[in-house]
Coordinates of C-alpha atoms in Angstrom, one line a residue:
Chain A
M1 CA 20.1 72.9 63.2
N2 CA 17.1 71.2 62.4
L3 CA 15.2 70.6 58.9
K4 CA 13.7 74.0 58.9
K5 CA 16.4 76.0 59.1
Y6 CA 17.9 74.1 56.1
V7 CA 15.0 75.1 53.9
L8 CA 14.3 78.3 55.2
T9 CA 18.3 79.0 54.6
S10 CA 18.2 76.9 51.0
L11 CA 15.3 79.4 50.4
C12 CA 17.6 82.3 51.2
A13 CA 20.5 81.0 49.2
T14 CA 18.0 80.4 46.4
V15 CA 17.6 84.5 46.2
L16 CA 20.6 85.3 46.8
L17 CA 21.6 83.1 43.8
G18 CA 18.9 84.9 41.8
V19 CA 19.8 87.9 42.2
L20 CA 24.2 87.1 41.5
P21 CA 25.8 88.0 38.0
G22 CA 27.4 85.6 36.2
C23 CA 24.8 82.5 37.6
G24 CA 21.9 84.1 37.2
D25 CA 19.9 85.7 34.1
S26 CA 21.1 89.0 33.2
A27 CA 20.1 89.1 29.4
T28 CA 16.2 88.9 30.1
D29 CA 15.9 92.5 29.1
L30 CA 16.9 92.1 25.2
P31 CA 17.2 94.7 23.0
A32 CA 14.4 95.5 20.4
S33 CA 15.4 94.1 17.0
D34 CA 16.1 96.6 14.8
T35 CA 17.7 94.6 11.7
A36 CA 15.5 95.8 9.6
S37 CA 16.9 99.2 10.9
A38 CA 20.6 98.5 9.8
V39 CA 22.8 100.3 8.1
S40 CA 25.1 98.1 5.9
E41 CA 28.8 99.9 4.7
T42 CA 29.0 98.0 1.8
G43 CA 26.4 99.4 -0.6
I44 CA 25.9 95.9 -1.0
E45 CA 21.9 96.5 -1.0
N46 CA 22.0 99.2 -3.3
T47 CA 22.4 96.7 -6.1
D48 CA 20.0 94.0 -4.4
L49 CA 17.7 94.4 -6.7
S50 CA 14.8 92.3 -4.9
Q51 CA 13.5 95.4 -3.5
D52 CA 13.6 97.8 -6.6
K53 CA 12.8 94.9 -9.3
S54 CA 10.0 96.5 -9.8
D55 CA 10.9 99.7 -11.2
V56 CA 14.3 98.1 -12.9
A57 CA 13.8 95.3 -15.4
L58 CA 17.6 93.0 -15.1
N59 CA 19.2 92.6 -18.2
A60 CA 21.1 89.6 -19.2
T61 CA 24.0 91.0 -20.7
E62 CA 24.3 93.9 -18.3
I63 CA 25.0 90.6 -15.5
E64 CA 27.1 89.2 -18.3
A65 CA 29.1 92.3 -18.0
V66 CA 29.8 92.2 -14.9
L67 CA 30.4 88.4 -14.6
A68 CA 33.0 89.5 -17.0
D69 CA 34.8 91.5 -15.3
A70 CA 34.3 89.4 -12.2
Q71 CA 36.4 87.3 -14.2
E72 CA 39.1 89.5 -15.1
K73 CA 39.8 90.5 -11.3
L74 CA 39.5 86.8 -10.7
Q75 CA 42.5 86.3 -12.9
I76 CA 44.3 89.2 -11.2
G77 CA 43.8 87.8 -7.8
S78 CA 44.9 84.3 -8.8
A79 CA 47.5 85.1 -11.4
S80 CA 49.3 86.8 -7.9
G81 CA 48.6 83.5 -6.4
F82 CA 46.1 85.5 -3.9
G83 CA 42.9 83.4 -5.2
W84 CA 40.0 82.0 -2.7
T85 CA 38.4 78.5 -3.0
T86 CA 34.7 79.9 -2.8
T87 CA 34.7 82.0 -6.1
A88 CA 34.7 78.9 -8.9
D89 CA 31.6 78.0 -7.3
L90 CA 29.7 81.2 -7.1
L91 CA 31.0 82.2 -10.5
A92 CA 29.8 78.8 -12.0
Q93 CA 26.2 79.0 -9.9
A94 CA 25.9 82.9 -11.8
E95 CA 26.7 81.3 -15.2
Q96 CA 24.0 78.7 -14.4
A97 CA 20.8 80.8 -13.0
L98 CA 21.9 83.2 -16.1
E99 CA 21.6 80.3 -18.2
E100 CA 18.1 78.8 -17.0
G101 CA 17.1 82.5 -17.0
E102 CA 16.7 83.2 -13.2
L103 CA 17.8 87.1 -13.8
E104 CA 17.6 88.2 -10.1
R105 CA 19.4 85.2 -8.6
A106 CA 22.2 85.8 -11.2
N107 CA 22.5 89.3 -10.6
E108 CA 22.9 88.4 -6.9
L109 CA 25.6 85.9 -7.5
S110 CA 27.2 88.0 -9.8
V111 CA 27.0 91.0 -7.3
E112 CA 29.0 88.9 -4.3
L113 CA 31.4 87.7 -6.7
S114 CA 32.4 91.1 -8.2
K115 CA 32.6 92.3 -4.5
Q116 CA 34.8 88.9 -3.9
A117 CA 37.0 88.9 -6.8
L118 CA 38.0 92.9 -5.7
A119 CA 38.1 92.2 -2.2
S120 CA 40.9 89.1 -3.2
T121 CA 42.7 92.1 -5.6
Q122 CA 43.0 94.2 -3.0
Q123 CA 44.1 91.7 -0.1
A124 CA 46.8 90.7 -3.0
S125 CA 48.3 94.0 -3.1
Y126 CA 47.5 94.8 0.8
S127 CA 49.9 91.4 0.6
D128 CA 52.2 93.0 -1.9
A129 CA 52.9 95.8 0.4
Q130 CA 52.8 95.3 3.8
W131 CA 52.9 91.4 4.5
M132 CA 55.4 92.7 6.7
E133 CA 53.0 93.6 8.9
S134 CA 52.5 89.9 9.8
I135 CA 55.7 89.8 11.4
P136 CA 55.0 89.5 15.5
R137 CA 57.6 91.7 17.7
Chain B
M1 CA 23.5 85.2 62.3
R2 CA 25.6 82.4 62.0
T3 CA 23.7 81.0 59.3
R4 CA 23.7 84.5 57.7
L5 CA 27.7 84.6 57.8
W6 CA 27.7 81.3 56.1
I7 CA 24.9 82.0 53.4
S8 CA 27.6 85.3 52.9
I9 CA 30.7 82.6 52.5
V10 CA 28.9 80.7 50.9
G11 CA 27.7 83.4 48.0
S12 CA 30.9 84.6 47.7
L13 CA 32.4 81.4 46.9
I14 CA 29.4 80.9 44.1
A15 CA 30.3 84.3 42.7
A16 CA 34.2 83.7 42.5
Q17 CA 32.9 80.5 41.0
C18 CA 30.7 82.0 38.6
F19 CA 32.8 84.6 37.4
G20 CA 36.2 82.5 37.3
V21 CA 34.5 81.5 34.2
F22 CA 34.9 84.9 32.7
A23 CA 38.0 85.5 34.1
E24 CA 40.1 84.6 31.4
S25 CA 41.0 87.8 28.5
S26 CA 43.7 87.8 25.8
A27 CA 44.5 91.3 24.9
Q28 CA 45.5 91.8 21.4
T29 CA 48.4 93.0 20.6
T30 CA 49.4 94.5 17.6
P31 CA 52.6 93.9 15.9
K32 CA 54.7 96.9 14.6
A33 CA 56.1 96.2 11.4
M34 CA 59.7 94.9 11.5
A35 CA 62.1 96.0 8.6
S36 CA 63.6 94.3 6.3
E37 CA 65.5 94.2 3.3
Q38 CA 64.9 92.4 0.0
S39 CA 68.2 93.7 -1.9
A40 CA 70.5 92.4 -3.9
A41 CA 73.8 92.0 -2.0
A42 CA 77.2 91.1 -1.2
P43 CA 77.4 87.0 0.0
E44 CA 79.1 88.5 3.7
D45 CA 75.5 91.0 3.8
I46 CA 73.0 88.1 3.0
E47 CA 74.1 85.8 5.7
A48 CA 74.2 88.4 8.4
Q49 CA 70.0 89.5 7.3
V50 CA 69.7 85.5 7.1
N51 CA 71.4 85.3 10.1
L52 CA 69.3 88.1 12.5
D53 CA 65.9 86.8 10.6
V54 CA 66.7 83.3 12.3
E55 CA 67.9 85.3 15.7
V56 CA 64.3 87.1 15.7
F57 CA 62.2 83.9 14.8
Q58 CA 63.7 81.3 17.3
G59 CA 63.9 84.5 19.8
F60 CA 60.3 85.1 19.3
F61 CA 59.4 81.8 20.4
A62 CA 62.1 81.1 23.0
K63 CA 60.3 84.4 24.8
R64 CA 57.0 83.2 24.4
F65 CA 57.5 79.6 25.6
S66 CA 59.9 80.0 27.8
A67 CA 59.8 76.7 29.2
V68 CA 60.2 75.1 26.2
E69 CA 63.9 72.9 25.5
F70 CA 64.6 74.5 21.7
A71 CA 65.2 70.6 20.4
D72 CA 61.4 70.1 21.8
Y73 CA 60.8 72.3 18.9
R74 CA 61.1 69.1 16.3
N75 CA 58.0 67.7 17.9
G76 CA 55.5 70.3 16.3
V77 CA 52.4 71.3 18.4
Y78 CA 53.2 68.0 21.0
A79 CA 56.2 70.9 21.7
L80 CA 53.5 73.1 23.5
D81 CA 50.4 71.2 24.2
E82 CA 50.9 68.8 27.2
A83 CA 47.5 67.3 27.0
S84 CA 47.8 65.8 24.0
R85 CA 51.3 65.2 24.3
E86 CA 50.7 62.1 26.5
Q87 CA 48.9 60.4 24.2
W88 CA 51.3 61.4 21.6
L89 CA 54.3 59.4 23.2
E90 CA 51.8 56.3 23.2
I91 CA 51.4 56.2 20.0
E92 CA 54.8 57.0 19.2
E93 CA 55.6 53.8 21.0
F94 CA 54.1 51.7 18.1
P95 CA 54.3 54.0 15.7
P96 CA 51.6 53.7 12.6
Y97 CA 54.0 54.4 9.9
E98 CA 56.5 51.7 10.6
F99 CA 54.7 49.3 7.5
S100 CA 54.9 52.5 5.1
V101 CA 58.8 52.7 5.7
D102 CA 59.0 49.3 5.3
D103 CA 57.5 50.2 2.2
G104 CA 59.2 52.8 1.5
E105 CA 62.8 50.7 2.1
T106 CA 61.8 47.7 0.0
L107 CA 60.8 50.6 -2.7
F108 CA 63.5 52.4 -2.8
E109 CA 65.3 49.2 -3.3
T110 CA 63.8 48.0 -5.9
P111 CA 66.3 48.7 -9.2
F112 CA 64.4 50.7 -11.9
A113 CA 63.9 49.0 -15.4
N114 CA 67.3 50.3 -16.5
G115 CA 68.9 48.4 -13.4
K116 CA 70.0 51.1 -11.6
T117 CA 68.6 52.2 -8.1
Y118 CA 67.6 55.2 -6.6
A119 CA 70.8 54.6 -4.3
D120 CA 72.2 56.0 -7.5
C121 CA 70.8 59.2 -7.6
F122 CA 72.2 60.3 -4.1
D123 CA 74.9 61.0 -1.8
N124 CA 76.1 58.4 0.5
G125 CA 73.4 55.9 -1.3
G126 CA 70.7 57.8 -0.5
I127 CA 71.3 57.3 3.5
N128 CA 71.5 60.0 6.2
I129 CA 71.1 62.5 3.5
R130 CA 67.5 64.2 4.7
Q131 CA 69.0 66.8 6.9
N132 CA 70.9 68.5 3.5
Y133 CA 67.4 69.4 1.5
P134 CA 65.8 71.3 0.9
F135 CA 68.9 73.3 -0.3
F136 CA 69.4 75.9 -3.2
D137 CA 70.4 74.0 -6.6
E138 CA 73.3 77.2 -7.7
T139 CA 73.0 75.8 -11.4
L140 CA 69.5 75.0 -11.4
G141 CA 69.1 78.1 -9.9
E142 CA 65.7 76.7 -7.9
V143 CA 65.2 75.2 -4.3
I144 CA 65.3 70.9 -4.7
T145 CA 63.4 69.1 -1.8
L146 CA 63.6 65.8 -1.3
E147 CA 60.3 64.7 -2.8
L148 CA 61.4 67.0 -5.6
A149 CA 65.0 64.6 -5.9
I150 CA 63.1 61.2 -5.6
N151 CA 61.0 62.0 -8.8
R152 CA 63.8 63.5 -10.7
C153 CA 65.7 60.4 -10.1
R154 CA 62.9 58.3 -11.9
E155 CA 62.6 60.4 -14.7
S156 CA 66.3 60.6 -15.7
N157 CA 66.0 56.6 -14.9
G158 CA 63.0 56.5 -17.7
E159 CA 60.3 55.9 -15.0
Q160 CA 56.8 58.0 -14.3
P161 CA 57.1 60.8 -11.7
L162 CA 54.8 59.7 -8.6
G163 CA 52.7 62.1 -7.1
Y164 CA 53.7 64.2 -4.7
K165 CA 51.1 64.3 -1.6
K166 CA 50.8 60.8 -0.3
G167 CA 51.7 57.4 -1.3
A168 CA 54.3 56.0 -2.1
I169 CA 56.2 59.0 -2.1
A170 CA 55.5 59.7 1.2
S171 CA 56.9 55.9 1.7
I172 CA 60.0 56.5 -0.1
S173 CA 60.8 59.8 1.8
A174 CA 59.8 58.5 5.5
Y175 CA 62.1 55.7 5.2
M176 CA 65.2 58.4 3.6
A177 CA 64.1 60.4 6.5
S178 CA 64.4 57.2 9.2
T179 CA 67.7 57.3 8.3
S180 CA 68.6 60.3 9.4
V181 CA 66.9 60.9 12.0
D182 CA 69.0 63.4 15.2
Q183 CA 71.2 64.8 12.2
L184 CA 71.7 68.3 12.3
M185 CA 69.1 70.7 9.5
H186 CA 71.2 73.3 8.5
P187 CA 70.3 75.1 4.8
E188 CA 72.5 77.1 3.4
V189 CA 71.4 81.0 1.8
A190 CA 74.9 81.8 0.0
S191 CA 73.8 83.3 -3.4
D192 CA 71.5 86.4 -4.9
A193 CA 69.4 83.6 -6.2
A194 CA 69.3 81.6 -2.9
F195 CA 68.3 84.8 -1.2
K196 CA 65.7 85.6 -3.7
A197 CA 64.4 82.0 -3.1
Y198 CA 64.7 82.3 0.7
N199 CA 62.7 85.6 0.8
E200 CA 60.1 84.6 -1.5
G201 CA 59.2 81.9 1.3
K202 CA 59.3 84.6 4.0
K203 CA 56.9 86.7 2.1
F204 CA 54.7 83.8 1.7
F205 CA 54.5 83.1 4.8
Y206 CA 53.6 86.3 6.5
S207 CA 50.9 87.2 3.6
K208 CA 47.8 87.3 4.4
R209 CA 45.6 84.8 2.3
G210 CA 41.8 83.1 1.5
Q211 CA 38.6 84.9 2.4
L212 CA 39.4 84.3 5.9
N213 CA 42.6 86.8 5.5
F214 CA 45.4 84.5 7.3
S215 CA 49.0 84.9 7.2
C216 CA 51.1 81.6 8.4
A217 CA 51.8 83.7 11.0
D218 CA 49.0 84.6 12.0
C219 CA 48.3 81.3 13.6
H220 CA 51.5 79.4 13.8
M221 CA 53.4 82.7 15.5
R222 CA 51.1 85.1 16.6
V223 CA 48.2 82.9 18.2
S224 CA 50.6 79.6 18.6
G225 CA 49.9 77.8 21.6
L226 CA 46.1 79.2 22.4
R227 CA 42.9 77.0 20.8
L228 CA 41.1 77.1 17.4
R229 CA 38.1 75.5 18.5
A230 CA 39.9 72.8 20.6
E231 CA 42.9 72.3 18.2
V232 CA 45.9 74.0 20.0
L233 CA 48.2 75.8 17.5
G234 CA 51.6 74.6 16.9
P235 CA 54.6 76.6 16.1
A236 CA 56.2 77.2 13.0
L237 CA 59.2 76.3 14.4
G238 CA 60.2 73.1 13.4
Q239 CA 57.6 72.6 11.0
A240 CA 59.9 71.2 8.3
T241 CA 61.5 68.5 11.0
G242 CA 59.4 66.1 11.1
F243 CA 58.3 65.3 7.8
P244 CA 56.2 63.3 6.3
V245 CA 53.8 62.5 8.9
Y246 CA 51.3 60.0 10.1
R247 CA 47.9 62.0 10.7
S248 CA 45.3 60.0 12.1
K249 CA 42.6 62.2 10.1
W250 CA 44.2 61.0 6.8
M251 CA 45.2 57.6 7.6
E252 CA 48.5 57.3 6.3
L253 CA 51.6 59.0 5.3
G254 CA 51.3 62.9 3.9
T255 CA 53.9 64.8 2.4
L256 CA 55.1 68.5 3.7
H257 CA 52.9 70.1 1.0
R258 CA 50.1 67.9 1.5
R259 CA 50.0 69.9 4.9
Y260 CA 51.0 72.6 3.1
A261 CA 48.2 72.8 0.5
G262 CA 45.4 72.1 3.4
C263 CA 46.3 75.1 5.3
N264 CA 45.5 77.1 2.7
K265 CA 42.4 75.4 2.1
N266 CA 41.0 76.0 5.3
V267 CA 41.4 79.7 5.4
R268 CA 39.5 79.1 1.8
A269 CA 42.2 80.2 -0.1
L270 CA 43.7 78.7 -3.1
P271 CA 46.5 75.9 -2.4
F272 CA 48.9 75.6 -5.0
A273 CA 50.6 72.5 -6.5
A274 CA 52.8 70.5 -4.2
Q275 CA 56.4 70.8 -5.3
S276 CA 55.7 74.6 -7.0
T277 CA 58.3 76.8 -6.8
E278 CA 55.9 78.8 -4.3
Y279 CA 55.9 75.7 -1.9
R280 CA 59.3 74.8 -2.2
N281 CA 60.5 78.8 -1.4
L282 CA 58.3 78.4 1.0
E283 CA 60.0 75.0 2.8
Y284 CA 63.1 76.5 2.1
F285 CA 62.1 79.2 4.0
Q286 CA 60.5 77.6 6.9
S287 CA 63.8 75.0 6.9
V288 CA 66.3 78.1 7.6
M289 CA 63.9 79.8 10.3
S290 CA 64.6 75.6 11.5
R291 CA 68.2 75.4 11.4
G292 CA 69.7 73.5 14.4
L293 CA 67.1 71.9 14.9
T294 CA 67.3 67.8 14.1
I295 CA 65.4 65.6 11.6
N296 CA 63.0 63.0 13.5
G297 CA 60.8 62.4 10.5
P298 CA 58.4 60.4 9.9
S299 CA 56.2 61.2 12.7
A300 CA 53.0 60.7 14.4
R301 CA 50.4 63.8 14.0
K302 CA 46.5 63.8 15.0
Chain C
M1 CA 49.5 73.6 28.7
I2 CA 52.5 75.5 28.7
K3 CA 52.6 78.7 29.7
I4 CA 52.9 81.4 27.7
N5 CA 55.0 84.9 27.9
S6 CA 53.4 87.7 25.6
S7 CA 50.9 90.0 26.0
S8 CA 48.5 87.8 23.5
G9 CA 48.6 85.0 25.5
V10 CA 46.0 84.3 28.4
S11 CA 46.0 85.2 31.6
S12 CA 45.3 82.4 33.7
T13 CA 41.8 81.9 35.0
G14 CA 40.4 83.7 38.0
S15 CA 41.4 81.8 41.5
V16 CA 38.5 81.4 43.4
A17 CA 38.7 82.5 46.7
A18 CA 38.9 79.8 49.5
A19 CA 36.7 80.1 52.4
P20 CA 38.2 78.2 55.5
M21 CA 35.6 75.1 56.5
N22 CA 35.1 75.2 60.0
A23 CA 35.2 71.0 61.3
V24 CA 33.1 71.9 63.4
M25 CA 29.8 72.8 60.9
P26 CA 29.6 69.8 58.9
L27 CA 26.3 70.6 57.6
F28 CA 27.3 74.1 56.3
A29 CA 30.1 72.5 54.4
V30 CA 27.4 70.3 53.2
F31 CA 25.1 73.3 52.2
A32 CA 28.0 74.8 50.6
V33 CA 28.5 71.9 48.3
T34 CA 24.5 71.9 47.6
L35 CA 24.9 75.6 46.5
I36 CA 27.6 75.3 44.4
L37 CA 25.5 72.1 42.8
I38 CA 22.8 74.0 42.5
C39 CA 24.7 77.0 40.9
L40 CA 26.6 74.8 38.5
S41 CA 23.0 72.9 37.3
I42 CA 21.3 76.5 37.0
Q43 CA 23.4 77.9 34.7
P44 CA 22.7 75.9 31.8
A45 CA 18.9 75.9 32.7
V46 CA 19.7 79.9 32.9
A47 CA 21.1 80.0 29.4
E48 CA 18.2 77.8 28.1
E49 CA 15.9 80.1 30.3
V50 CA 16.7 83.3 27.6
A51 CA 14.5 83.3 25.8
L52 CA 16.3 84.2 22.3
S53 CA 14.2 86.4 19.8
A54 CA 13.8 84.7 16.1
V55 CA 16.4 86.6 14.7
Q56 CA 18.8 86.3 17.5
N57 CA 17.9 82.6 17.4
Q58 CA 19.4 82.8 13.7
G59 CA 22.4 85.3 14.7
K60 CA 23.3 82.3 17.3
Q61 CA 23.0 79.3 14.9
L62 CA 25.4 81.4 12.1
A63 CA 27.9 82.6 15.4
F64 CA 27.9 79.0 16.1
E65 CA 27.8 77.4 12.7
R66 CA 31.5 76.2 11.4
S67 CA 31.2 77.1 7.9
K68 CA 29.2 80.3 8.8
G69 CA 30.4 82.6 12.0
N70 CA 32.5 80.1 13.4
C71 CA 33.2 82.7 16.0
L72 CA 33.3 79.8 18.9
A73 CA 36.6 78.9 17.0
C74 CA 38.2 82.0 18.9
H75 CA 35.5 83.2 21.3
Q76 CA 34.0 81.8 24.4
M77 CA 30.2 82.7 23.7
A78 CA 27.6 81.2 26.6
D79 CA 26.7 78.0 25.9
G80 CA 28.7 77.5 23.2
A81 CA 30.5 73.9 23.6
L82 CA 34.5 73.5 22.4
A83 CA 35.6 77.6 22.5
G84 CA 38.7 78.4 21.0
N85 CA 40.9 81.1 23.3
V86 CA 42.3 83.1 20.0
G87 CA 39.9 86.3 20.9
P88 CA 38.4 87.5 24.2
P89 CA 35.3 85.8 25.4
L90 CA 32.0 87.9 24.0
L91 CA 30.2 88.9 26.8
Q92 CA 28.3 92.0 28.6
M93 CA 27.5 92.8 24.7
Q94 CA 25.7 95.7 25.5
A95 CA 27.7 97.5 28.5
R96 CA 30.8 96.9 26.2
F97 CA 29.7 98.1 23.1
P98 CA 26.5 100.9 23.6
D99 CA 27.2 101.8 20.1
R100 CA 25.6 99.6 17.8
A101 CA 28.1 100.6 14.8
V102 CA 30.8 99.9 17.0
L103 CA 30.0 97.1 17.5
R104 CA 28.4 95.9 13.9
E105 CA 31.6 97.4 12.1
Q106 CA 33.7 95.3 14.7
I107 CA 32.2 91.8 13.0
A108 CA 32.0 93.2 9.4
D109 CA 35.5 94.5 8.9
A110 CA 37.8 94.0 12.0
R111 CA 40.6 95.5 10.4
I112 CA 38.9 99.2 10.7
R113 CA 39.1 99.0 14.6
N114 CA 42.7 97.2 15.0
P115 CA 44.8 97.0 11.3
G116 CA 46.3 94.1 12.1
T117 CA 44.2 91.7 13.8
I118 CA 43.9 88.1 13.1
M119 CA 39.5 88.4 13.0
P120 CA 38.5 87.6 9.7
P121 CA 36.8 90.8 7.9
F122 CA 33.2 88.8 7.8
E123 CA 31.2 91.2 5.3
A124 CA 34.2 92.3 3.6
H125 CA 35.1 89.3 2.4
G126 CA 31.7 87.8 1.6
I127 CA 31.7 85.2 4.3
L128 CA 29.0 87.0 6.0
S129 CA 26.4 88.6 4.3
A130 CA 25.3 92.4 5.4
E131 CA 21.9 90.4 7.0
E132 CA 23.8 87.9 8.7
V133 CA 26.0 90.1 10.4
D134 CA 23.0 91.8 11.7
A135 CA 21.5 88.5 13.0
I136 CA 24.8 88.2 15.0
V137 CA 24.3 91.4 16.4
E138 CA 21.3 90.5 17.1
Y139 CA 22.2 88.0 19.2
L140 CA 25.2 89.3 20.7
Y141 CA 23.6 92.3 22.7
A142 CA 21.9 88.9 24.6
L143 CA 25.0 87.9 25.8

C-alpha cells in the first residue's frame, strides 16, 4: 500500500460519497417557486384589499362594524373559557390604526381579528361537544 | 480487488450511518373517544365511574412506560427523563427551596394581629395534612385547595389575603407539604355536586384550548415522554403531588395554579385566575387521577 | 430515555451494520475512519451548499422561528438544531407529497387529514398567514 493508492482510494470514496443519498445533496433541483399561483383555502385573500384598493374605497364605518362583530364573537369565546392571548393585541392595533386613519391596515387587522374570534368560538363548541376525543386509549 | 471490497464495506457503513439519522419515525395514532357518563348518579355509581376513570388513566401510563414504577410518578418528568434525573437528584441534595420552607415555617407560626395562628384553622394544627387537599366541601359546594384554605384562614382572622401564585403563600404551602411527605393522596368524590366539579375538571383537562389548539392530555398523555424541542413532556399522572415547586426558570417557588396558567399561556390560551373555580376543579380532577401516589412537595424543577 | 410502549412512540434509531475490522489491514481501518469523518464533515457543508431561493429561505426562517411555525418543536428538519420528536422527521417531501395541495393542507389545517392530530392548525387559527404557509411549503420541497 503506497501513498498513490491511498490517494486513489480516497478519490474513489469521494466519488462514492457524492452519489450516496442522505450524504449527498439530493435537493439541488428545487421546484420552481409558484407562490403566486398558490390557492388559499381560507378566502382571506378575497378580502385583502391591497389588491383591489384602487376600485373599492375603504370605509371606516364598515371596518368599525367588522370590529364590533369580532368583539361580540370574542366575548362568546372568552365567556366560555376559550379566549386566546393573541386577540387583545390585534384589537388594540386595529382600533389604533382606525383612529390614525390608516384604513388599509385597520381593515387587514380587523379581518384577521374576525378570523381568530370565529376560530376561538368554533374551538369552544368543538371542545364542549367533543372534548373526549382527547382521551387517549 | 481488496480495495474495492473495502470501499463497498466502508460505503455501506457510511450509508447506514447517514440513514440512521433519519430512521427515527413516529406514527401518530388517533385515539378513539371513550364513553364518559356525565349525568347525575347514585353514590355507588359515582364511585364506580371515578374508579374506572382512575383505572383507565393510570393504566394508560402503566402501559406506555412499563419500566416506570408507579410510586415514581410523583417525581414528574424525572420519572421518565433519565438524562435530567441525575442532575435533578443532585439539586435535591441541596434543595433550592430550603430557605423558603424555613420562611414558610416562620410565617406559619407567627400569630395574626388577633393572636391566633394558622394552626387554629387546620386539623392537627396544620401539620401532616397536605394529603387531605384538595377536597370537595359538601357544605360550601366547592373544591377547597390548600392555598385557598390558607387565605380563608387569614381572612377569617381579619388579615389581608395573599397573592396566590408565589411568595408567602407558596412558602407556607411548601412548609405544610414538607410536614406531609410520603403521605398518601386519596381524594374522594362522594356526591353529585362533587362529581360535577370532578367532571368539570376532567372536561377542562381534555379540552383543546388556545390558538395552538392543545389539550392538557395532548401534551401530558398522548405524547408524554417525547420531546418538544429539547424539553421532555412529563406525565399527567402525579402532577399535583410535588407542588409547590422551585423552578430554576422562576428562581423561586411557585404554586400549581401558577404552572397551570403558564401551560395555558404557552398554547396562547387566556389563563384563568389562580384559585378560580376552573383551576380548582382541574386540580381536583388531577388529584383524583393521582390517587395512590404520595406527597413529596416542595420539589425542584427545571 | 425511558422506553415508551406505544404506537405513537418513537422507534429506536436504525442500527449501523457492524463490519468486522480486519486487524491485518490497519490502514483500511484508518481509511474507514477518515471516510466517516469526511462524511460527517461533509453533511453540514452539503446542507449549506443547497442554494435556497429567497422564498425558500423565508420559509425556512418561518419554519424554525419559535413565535412563527416552530415546526422544529415537533419535527426534525435538515440542519435545525434541538428538534423535538413529537411528529415524524420532515424529509423527501417531493417524493412523499407529490401533490402540493395535500402538503399545503397539512400545514394550513392538519385536522382535515387527521381530526385528532396535535399539530396546530397553522392557517386556520391565524398562526401563519396564507403567504407564510406558501413560503414554508416552498422550503419543505427543498427537503
